[in-house]
Amino acid sequence: QMDARLPLSNIPELNRLGASFNRMAASLEGVEARRRELIGDMTHELRTPLTVVRGYLEELADGEIEASPEIYRRLAKETKRLERLVNDLQELSKAEAGYLPIKIQRVNLRPLLESLVEKFSDQLLEDGPVMRLECPSVLPSVLADIDRTEQILVNLLGNAVRYTTKGSITIRTWTEASKLWIAVVDTGIGIAPESLPHVFERFWRADRSRDRHSGGTGIGLTISRRLIELQGGQIHVESKLGVGSTFKFFLPLA
Ligand code: ADP
């Protein structure tokens, strides 16, 4: 019926519209599939700590175990983990929806690097690794969001601290063409070659039980990579089992 009212010359136009409608529908289906997958993954991640908490509460209620400071501590730990997960998941879902506000400005990162090294040094054990900053005293400015860059570095340094028991954790910077590279180099447990391609995938952890125990959620690197890409940069990882890992990323020079 529509054809009757349309001049014949418009039929190719109509076909083009139809084709672009189909493309749009297909890409919406992709978005919907990714959304379903994300919700499935989130549900799975949330279920574990919830099951632990419920287990303790039921055993307490049935008198199978006795209330003790230790039980309360474990309950508090699992609830804290749930809280972290929910916070991380919120960031992740924003990142996946492409909604993470970024405020790009011309910034000198040197003061941030100094304060992070100081902050993380305080967390290190007496006989643990040492923290170092290898960065020229006059660092060229970059075009970046300073808060997001801090978030990225807190994540990389947090991982380095978590997976390094001896040696050193170093922040190193250098420039190359129009880029400022920032590397977090550790002498920790390292990552197996077959695991390396997966480290930036959401919820991926080298060792579920070990990393869960150390408080890992497997979300940090996914968000960090997204934040770096939103600022026009890229992140790479190099690692050797038992030797250590280097996570390096660049930001555009101002
Ligand atoms: P998590 O919250 O579990 O640390 P990430 O996304 O930050 O989540 O890291 C994903 C996984 O990559 C970690 O669980 C760990 O197995 C591995 N990983 C990340 N950083 C390091 C590191 N510096 N040394 C060794 N393994 C690491």
CSV table of C-alpha atoms and ligand atoms in Angstrom, one decimal:
chain,number,residue,atom,x,y,z
A,1,GLN,CA,0.0,0.0,0.0
A,2,MET,CA,2.9,2.3,0.8
A,3,ASP,CA,4.3,1.6,-2.6
A,4,ALA,CA,1.2,2.9,-4.2
A,5,ARG,CA,1.7,6.3,-2.7
A,6,LEU,CA,5.5,6.4,-3.2
A,7,PRO,CA,7.0,7.3,-6.6
A,8,LEU,CA,9.0,4.4,-8.0
A,9,SER,CA,12.2,6.4,-7.7
A,10,ASN,CA,12.0,6.2,-3.9
A,11,ILE,CA,12.1,2.5,-3.7
A,12,PRO,CA,15.9,2.2,-3.5
A,13,GLU,CA,15.7,4.8,-0.7
A,14,LEU,CA,13.1,2.7,1.0
A,15,ASN,CA,15.4,-0.4,0.7
A,16,ARG,CA,18.2,1.6,2.2
A,17,LEU,CA,16.1,2.7,5.1
A,18,GLY,CA,15.0,-0.9,5.6
A,19,ALA,CA,18.5,-2.2,5.6
A,20,SER,CA,19.7,0.5,8.1
A,21,PHE,CA,16.7,-0.4,10.3
A,22,ASN,CA,17.8,-4.0,10.2
A,23,ARG,CA,21.3,-3.1,11.1
A,24,MET,CA,20.1,-1.0,14.0
A,25,ALA,CA,17.9,-3.8,15.3
A,26,ALA,CA,20.8,-6.2,15.1
A,27,SER,CA,23.1,-3.9,17.1
A,28,LEU,CA,20.3,-3.4,19.7
A,29,GLU,CA,20.1,-7.1,20.0
A,30,GLY,CA,23.9,-7.1,20.6
A,31,VAL,CA,23.5,-4.5,23.4
A,32,GLU,CA,20.7,-6.5,24.9
A,33,ALA,CA,22.7,-9.8,24.8
A,34,ARG,CA,25.6,-8.0,26.5
A,35,ARG,CA,23.3,-6.6,29.1
A,36,ARG,CA,21.9,-10.1,29.8
A,37,GLU,CA,25.4,-11.5,30.0
A,38,LEU,CA,26.5,-8.8,32.4
A,39,ILE,CA,23.5,-9.4,34.7
A,40,GLY,CA,24.2,-13.1,34.6
A,41,ASP,CA,27.8,-12.6,35.7
A,42,MET,CA,26.8,-10.1,38.4
A,43,THR,CA,24.3,-12.4,39.9
A,44,HIS,CA,26.8,-15.2,40.0
A,45,GLU,CA,29.4,-13.0,41.7
A,46,LEU,CA,26.9,-11.7,44.3
A,47,ARG,CA,25.6,-15.2,45.1
A,48,THR,CA,28.8,-16.5,46.7
A,49,PRO,CA,29.1,-14.0,49.6
A,50,LEU,CA,25.3,-14.1,50.1
A,51,THR,CA,25.4,-17.8,50.5
A,52,VAL,CA,28.2,-17.6,53.0
A,53,VAL,CA,26.3,-15.0,55.1
A,54,ARG,CA,23.1,-16.9,55.0
A,55,GLY,CA,24.8,-20.1,56.0
A,56,TYR,CA,26.3,-18.5,59.1
A,57,LEU,CA,23.0,-16.8,60.1
A,58,GLU,CA,21.1,-20.1,59.7
A,59,GLU,CA,23.6,-22.0,61.7
A,60,LEU,CA,23.5,-19.4,64.4
A,61,ALA,CA,19.7,-19.4,64.4
A,62,ASP,CA,19.6,-23.2,64.7
A,63,GLY,CA,22.1,-23.2,67.5
A,64,GLU,CA,24.5,-25.3,65.4
A,65,ILE,CA,27.3,-22.8,66.0
A,66,GLU,CA,27.8,-20.3,68.8
A,67,ALA,CA,28.0,-16.6,68.4
A,68,SER,CA,31.6,-15.5,68.8
A,69,PRO,CA,33.7,-12.5,67.8
A,70,GLU,CA,35.3,-14.7,65.1
A,71,ILE,CA,31.9,-15.5,63.5
A,72,TYR,CA,30.9,-11.8,63.6
A,73,ARG,CA,34.2,-10.9,62.0
A,74,ARG,CA,33.7,-13.4,59.2
A,75,LEU,CA,30.1,-12.0,58.7
A,76,ALA,CA,31.5,-8.5,58.6
A,77,LYS,CA,34.2,-9.5,56.1
A,78,GLU,CA,31.7,-11.1,53.7
A,79,THR,CA,29.3,-8.1,54.0
A,80,LYS,CA,32.2,-5.7,53.3
A,81,ARG,CA,33.0,-7.8,50.2
A,82,LEU,CA,29.4,-7.5,49.1
A,83,GLU,CA,29.6,-3.8,49.5
A,84,ARG,CA,32.8,-3.6,47.4
A,85,LEU,CA,31.3,-5.8,44.8
A,86,VAL,CA,28.2,-3.6,44.6
A,87,ASN,CA,30.3,-0.4,44.2
A,88,ASP,CA,32.5,-2.0,41.6
A,89,LEU,CA,29.5,-3.4,39.7
A,90,GLN,CA,28.0,0.1,39.6
A,91,GLU,CA,31.2,1.4,38.0
A,92,LEU,CA,31.4,-1.5,35.7
A,93,SER,CA,27.8,-1.2,34.4
A,94,LYS,CA,28.4,2.5,33.8
A,95,ALA,CA,31.6,1.7,31.9
A,96,GLU,CA,29.8,-0.9,29.8
A,97,ALA,CA,27.0,1.4,29.0
A,98,GLY,CA,29.6,4.0,27.9
A,99,TYR,CA,28.6,6.3,30.7
A,100,LEU,CA,31.6,7.3,32.8
A,101,PRO,CA,32.0,11.0,32.9
A,102,ILE,CA,35.5,12.1,32.0
A,103,LYS,CA,36.8,15.6,32.6
A,104,ILE,CA,39.9,16.1,30.5
A,105,GLN,CA,42.3,18.9,31.6
A,106,ARG,CA,45.9,19.7,31.2
A,107,VAL,CA,47.6,18.2,34.3
A,108,ASN,CA,50.9,17.5,35.8
A,109,LEU,CA,50.8,14.0,37.3
A,110,ARG,CA,54.0,14.2,39.3
A,111,PRO,CA,52.3,15.4,42.6
A,112,LEU,CA,49.7,12.6,42.2
A,113,LEU,CA,52.4,10.0,41.7
A,114,GLU,CA,54.3,11.3,44.8
A,115,SER,CA,51.3,11.2,47.0
A,116,LEU,CA,50.3,7.7,45.8
A,117,VAL,CA,53.8,6.3,46.5
A,118,GLU,CA,53.6,7.8,50.0
A,119,LYS,CA,50.1,6.4,50.6
A,120,PHE,CA,50.9,2.9,49.4
A,121,SER,CA,54.3,2.8,51.2
A,122,ASP,CA,52.4,3.1,54.5
A,123,GLN,CA,50.4,0.0,53.6
A,124,LEU,CA,53.5,-2.2,53.0
A,125,LEU,CA,54.8,-4.5,55.7
A,126,GLU,CA,58.1,-3.9,57.3
A,127,ASP,CA,59.7,-7.0,55.6
A,128,GLY,CA,57.6,-6.6,52.4
A,129,PRO,CA,58.5,-4.9,49.1
A,130,VAL,CA,59.7,-1.3,48.9
A,131,MET,CA,57.9,1.3,46.9
A,132,ARG,CA,59.8,3.5,44.4
A,133,LEU,CA,59.1,6.4,42.1
A,134,GLU,CA,61.3,6.7,39.0
A,135,CYS,CA,60.1,9.8,37.3
A,136,PRO,CA,61.8,13.1,36.2
A,137,SER,CA,61.3,16.0,38.6
A,138,VAL,CA,59.8,18.0,35.8
A,139,LEU,CA,57.2,15.8,34.2
A,140,PRO,CA,55.5,17.0,31.0
A,141,SER,CA,51.8,17.7,31.3
A,142,VAL,CA,49.2,15.3,29.9
A,143,LEU,CA,45.6,15.8,28.8
A,144,ALA,CA,43.7,13.7,31.3
A,145,ASP,CA,41.1,13.4,34.0
A,146,ILE,CA,43.1,13.6,37.2
A,147,ASP,CA,40.5,11.7,39.4
A,148,ARG,CA,40.1,8.9,36.8
A,149,THR,CA,43.9,8.6,36.5
A,150,GLU,CA,44.1,8.3,40.3
A,151,GLN,CA,41.4,5.6,40.2
A,152,ILE,CA,43.5,3.7,37.6
A,153,LEU,CA,46.7,4.0,39.6
A,154,VAL,CA,45.1,3.0,42.8
A,155,ASN,CA,43.8,-0.1,41.1
A,156,LEU,CA,47.2,-1.0,39.6
A,157,LEU,CA,49.1,-0.2,42.8
A,158,GLY,CA,46.5,-2.1,44.9
A,159,ASN,CA,47.0,-5.2,42.7
A,160,ALA,CA,50.8,-4.8,42.9
A,161,VAL,CA,50.7,-4.7,46.7
A,162,ARG,CA,48.2,-7.6,46.8
A,163,TYR,CA,50.3,-9.9,44.7
A,164,THR,CA,53.9,-8.9,45.8
A,165,THR,CA,55.4,-10.1,49.0
A,166,LYS,CA,59.1,-9.2,48.4
A,167,GLY,CA,61.3,-7.0,46.2
A,168,SER,CA,59.9,-3.8,44.9
A,169,ILE,CA,56.9,-2.0,43.4
A,170,THR,CA,58.0,0.8,41.1
A,171,ILE,CA,56.1,3.6,39.3
A,172,ARG,CA,58.2,4.5,36.2
A,173,THR,CA,57.4,7.1,33.6
A,174,TRP,CA,58.8,8.0,30.2
A,175,THR,CA,57.7,9.9,27.1
A,176,GLU,CA,57.6,8.6,23.6
A,177,ALA,CA,56.4,10.7,20.7
A,178,SER,CA,53.1,12.4,21.9
A,179,LYS,CA,52.6,10.0,24.8
A,180,LEU,CA,53.4,9.8,28.5
A,181,TRP,CA,53.9,6.2,29.5
A,182,ILE,CA,53.3,5.2,33.2
A,183,ALA,CA,54.3,1.8,34.3
A,184,VAL,CA,53.6,0.0,37.6
A,185,VAL,CA,56.3,-2.7,37.8
A,186,ASP,CA,56.2,-5.3,40.5
A,187,THR,CA,58.4,-8.3,41.5
A,188,GLY,CA,55.4,-10.4,42.7
A,189,ILE,CA,53.8,-13.7,41.8
A,190,GLY,CA,53.4,-12.9,38.1
A,191,ILE,CA,50.7,-14.1,35.7
A,192,ALA,CA,50.9,-17.3,33.6
A,193,PRO,CA,51.2,-16.7,29.8
A,194,GLU,CA,47.9,-18.4,29.1
A,195,SER,CA,46.2,-16.1,31.6
A,196,LEU,CA,47.6,-12.8,30.2
A,197,PRO,CA,45.0,-12.4,27.4
A,198,HIS,CA,42.3,-12.6,30.0
A,199,VAL,CA,43.4,-10.2,32.8
A,200,PHE,CA,41.3,-7.3,31.4
A,201,GLU,CA,38.1,-9.4,31.1
A,202,ARG,CA,35.5,-8.7,33.7
A,203,PHE,CA,35.4,-11.0,36.7
A,204,TRP,CA,38.5,-12.8,35.5
A,205,ARG,CA,40.8,-13.9,38.3
A,206,ALA,CA,43.9,-16.1,38.0
A,207,ASP,CA,42.9,-18.1,41.0
A,208,ARG,CA,39.3,-17.7,42.1
A,209,SER,CA,39.6,-19.0,45.7
A,210,ARG,CA,43.0,-17.3,46.4
A,211,ASP,CA,42.0,-14.0,44.8
A,212,ARG,CA,38.6,-14.0,46.4
A,213,HIS,CA,40.3,-14.5,49.7
A,214,SER,CA,42.6,-11.5,49.1
A,215,GLY,CA,39.5,-9.4,48.4
A,216,GLY,CA,39.7,-9.4,44.6
A,217,THR,CA,36.6,-9.0,42.5
A,218,GLY,CA,38.1,-9.2,39.0
A,219,ILE,CA,36.6,-5.9,38.0
A,220,GLY,CA,39.4,-3.4,38.7
A,221,LEU,CA,41.4,-4.0,35.5
A,222,THR,CA,38.2,-4.0,33.3
A,223,ILE,CA,37.3,-0.6,34.6
A,224,SER,CA,40.9,0.7,34.4
A,225,ARG,CA,41.2,-0.3,30.8
A,226,ARG,CA,37.9,1.4,30.0
A,227,LEU,CA,39.0,4.6,31.8
A,228,ILE,CA,42.3,4.7,30.0
A,229,GLU,CA,40.6,4.2,26.6
A,230,LEU,CA,38.1,7.0,27.4
A,231,GLN,CA,41.1,9.3,27.9
A,232,GLY,CA,42.6,8.3,24.5
A,233,GLY,CA,45.2,5.9,25.9
A,234,GLN,CA,45.9,2.2,26.0
A,235,ILE,CA,47.1,-0.3,28.6
A,236,HIS,CA,49.4,-3.3,28.2
A,237,VAL,CA,50.6,-6.0,30.4
A,238,GLU,CA,53.8,-8.0,30.5
A,239,SER,CA,54.4,-10.7,33.1
A,240,LYS,CA,56.4,-13.8,34.0
A,241,LEU,CA,55.3,-16.3,36.6
A,242,GLY,CA,57.3,-16.0,39.8
A,243,VAL,CA,59.2,-13.0,38.5
A,244,GLY,CA,56.7,-10.1,38.4
A,245,SER,CA,54.3,-8.1,36.3
A,246,THR,CA,54.4,-4.7,34.5
A,247,PHE,CA,51.2,-2.9,33.7
A,248,LYS,CA,51.9,0.1,31.5
A,249,PHE,CA,49.6,2.7,30.0
A,250,PHE,CA,49.9,5.9,28.2
A,251,LEU,CA,48.0,9.2,28.2
A,252,PRO,CA,48.3,11.9,25.5
A,253,LEU,CA,50.8,14.6,26.2
A,254,ALA,CA,49.4,18.1,26.4
B,1,ADP,P1,41.0,-8.1,41.4
B,1,ADP,O1,40.0,-7.2,42.1
B,1,ADP,O2,40.6,-9.5,41.5
B,1,ADP,O3,42.4,-7.7,41.7
B,1,ADP,P2,41.6,-7.1,38.7
B,1,ADP,O4,40.7,-6.9,37.5
B,1,ADP,O5,42.2,-5.9,39.2
B,1,ADP,O6,40.7,-7.7,39.8
B,1,ADP,O7,42.7,-8.2,38.4
B,1,ADP,C1,42.2,-9.4,37.8
B,1,ADP,C2,43.2,-10.6,38.1
B,1,ADP,O8,44.4,-10.4,37.5
B,1,ADP,C3,43.5,-10.7,39.6
B,1,ADP,O9,42.5,-11.4,40.3
B,1,ADP,C4,44.9,-11.4,39.5
B,1,ADP,O10,44.7,-12.8,39.4
B,1,ADP,C5,45.5,-10.8,38.3
B,1,ADP,N1,46.4,-9.7,38.6
B,1,ADP,C6,46.2,-8.4,38.5
B,1,ADP,N2,47.3,-7.7,38.8
B,1,ADP,C7,48.2,-8.5,39.1
B,1,ADP,C8,49.6,-8.4,39.5
B,1,ADP,N3,50.2,-7.2,39.7
B,1,ADP,N4,50.3,-9.5,39.8
B,1,ADP,C9,49.7,-10.7,39.6
B,1,ADP,N5,48.5,-10.9,39.2
B,1,ADP,C10,47.7,-9.9,39.0
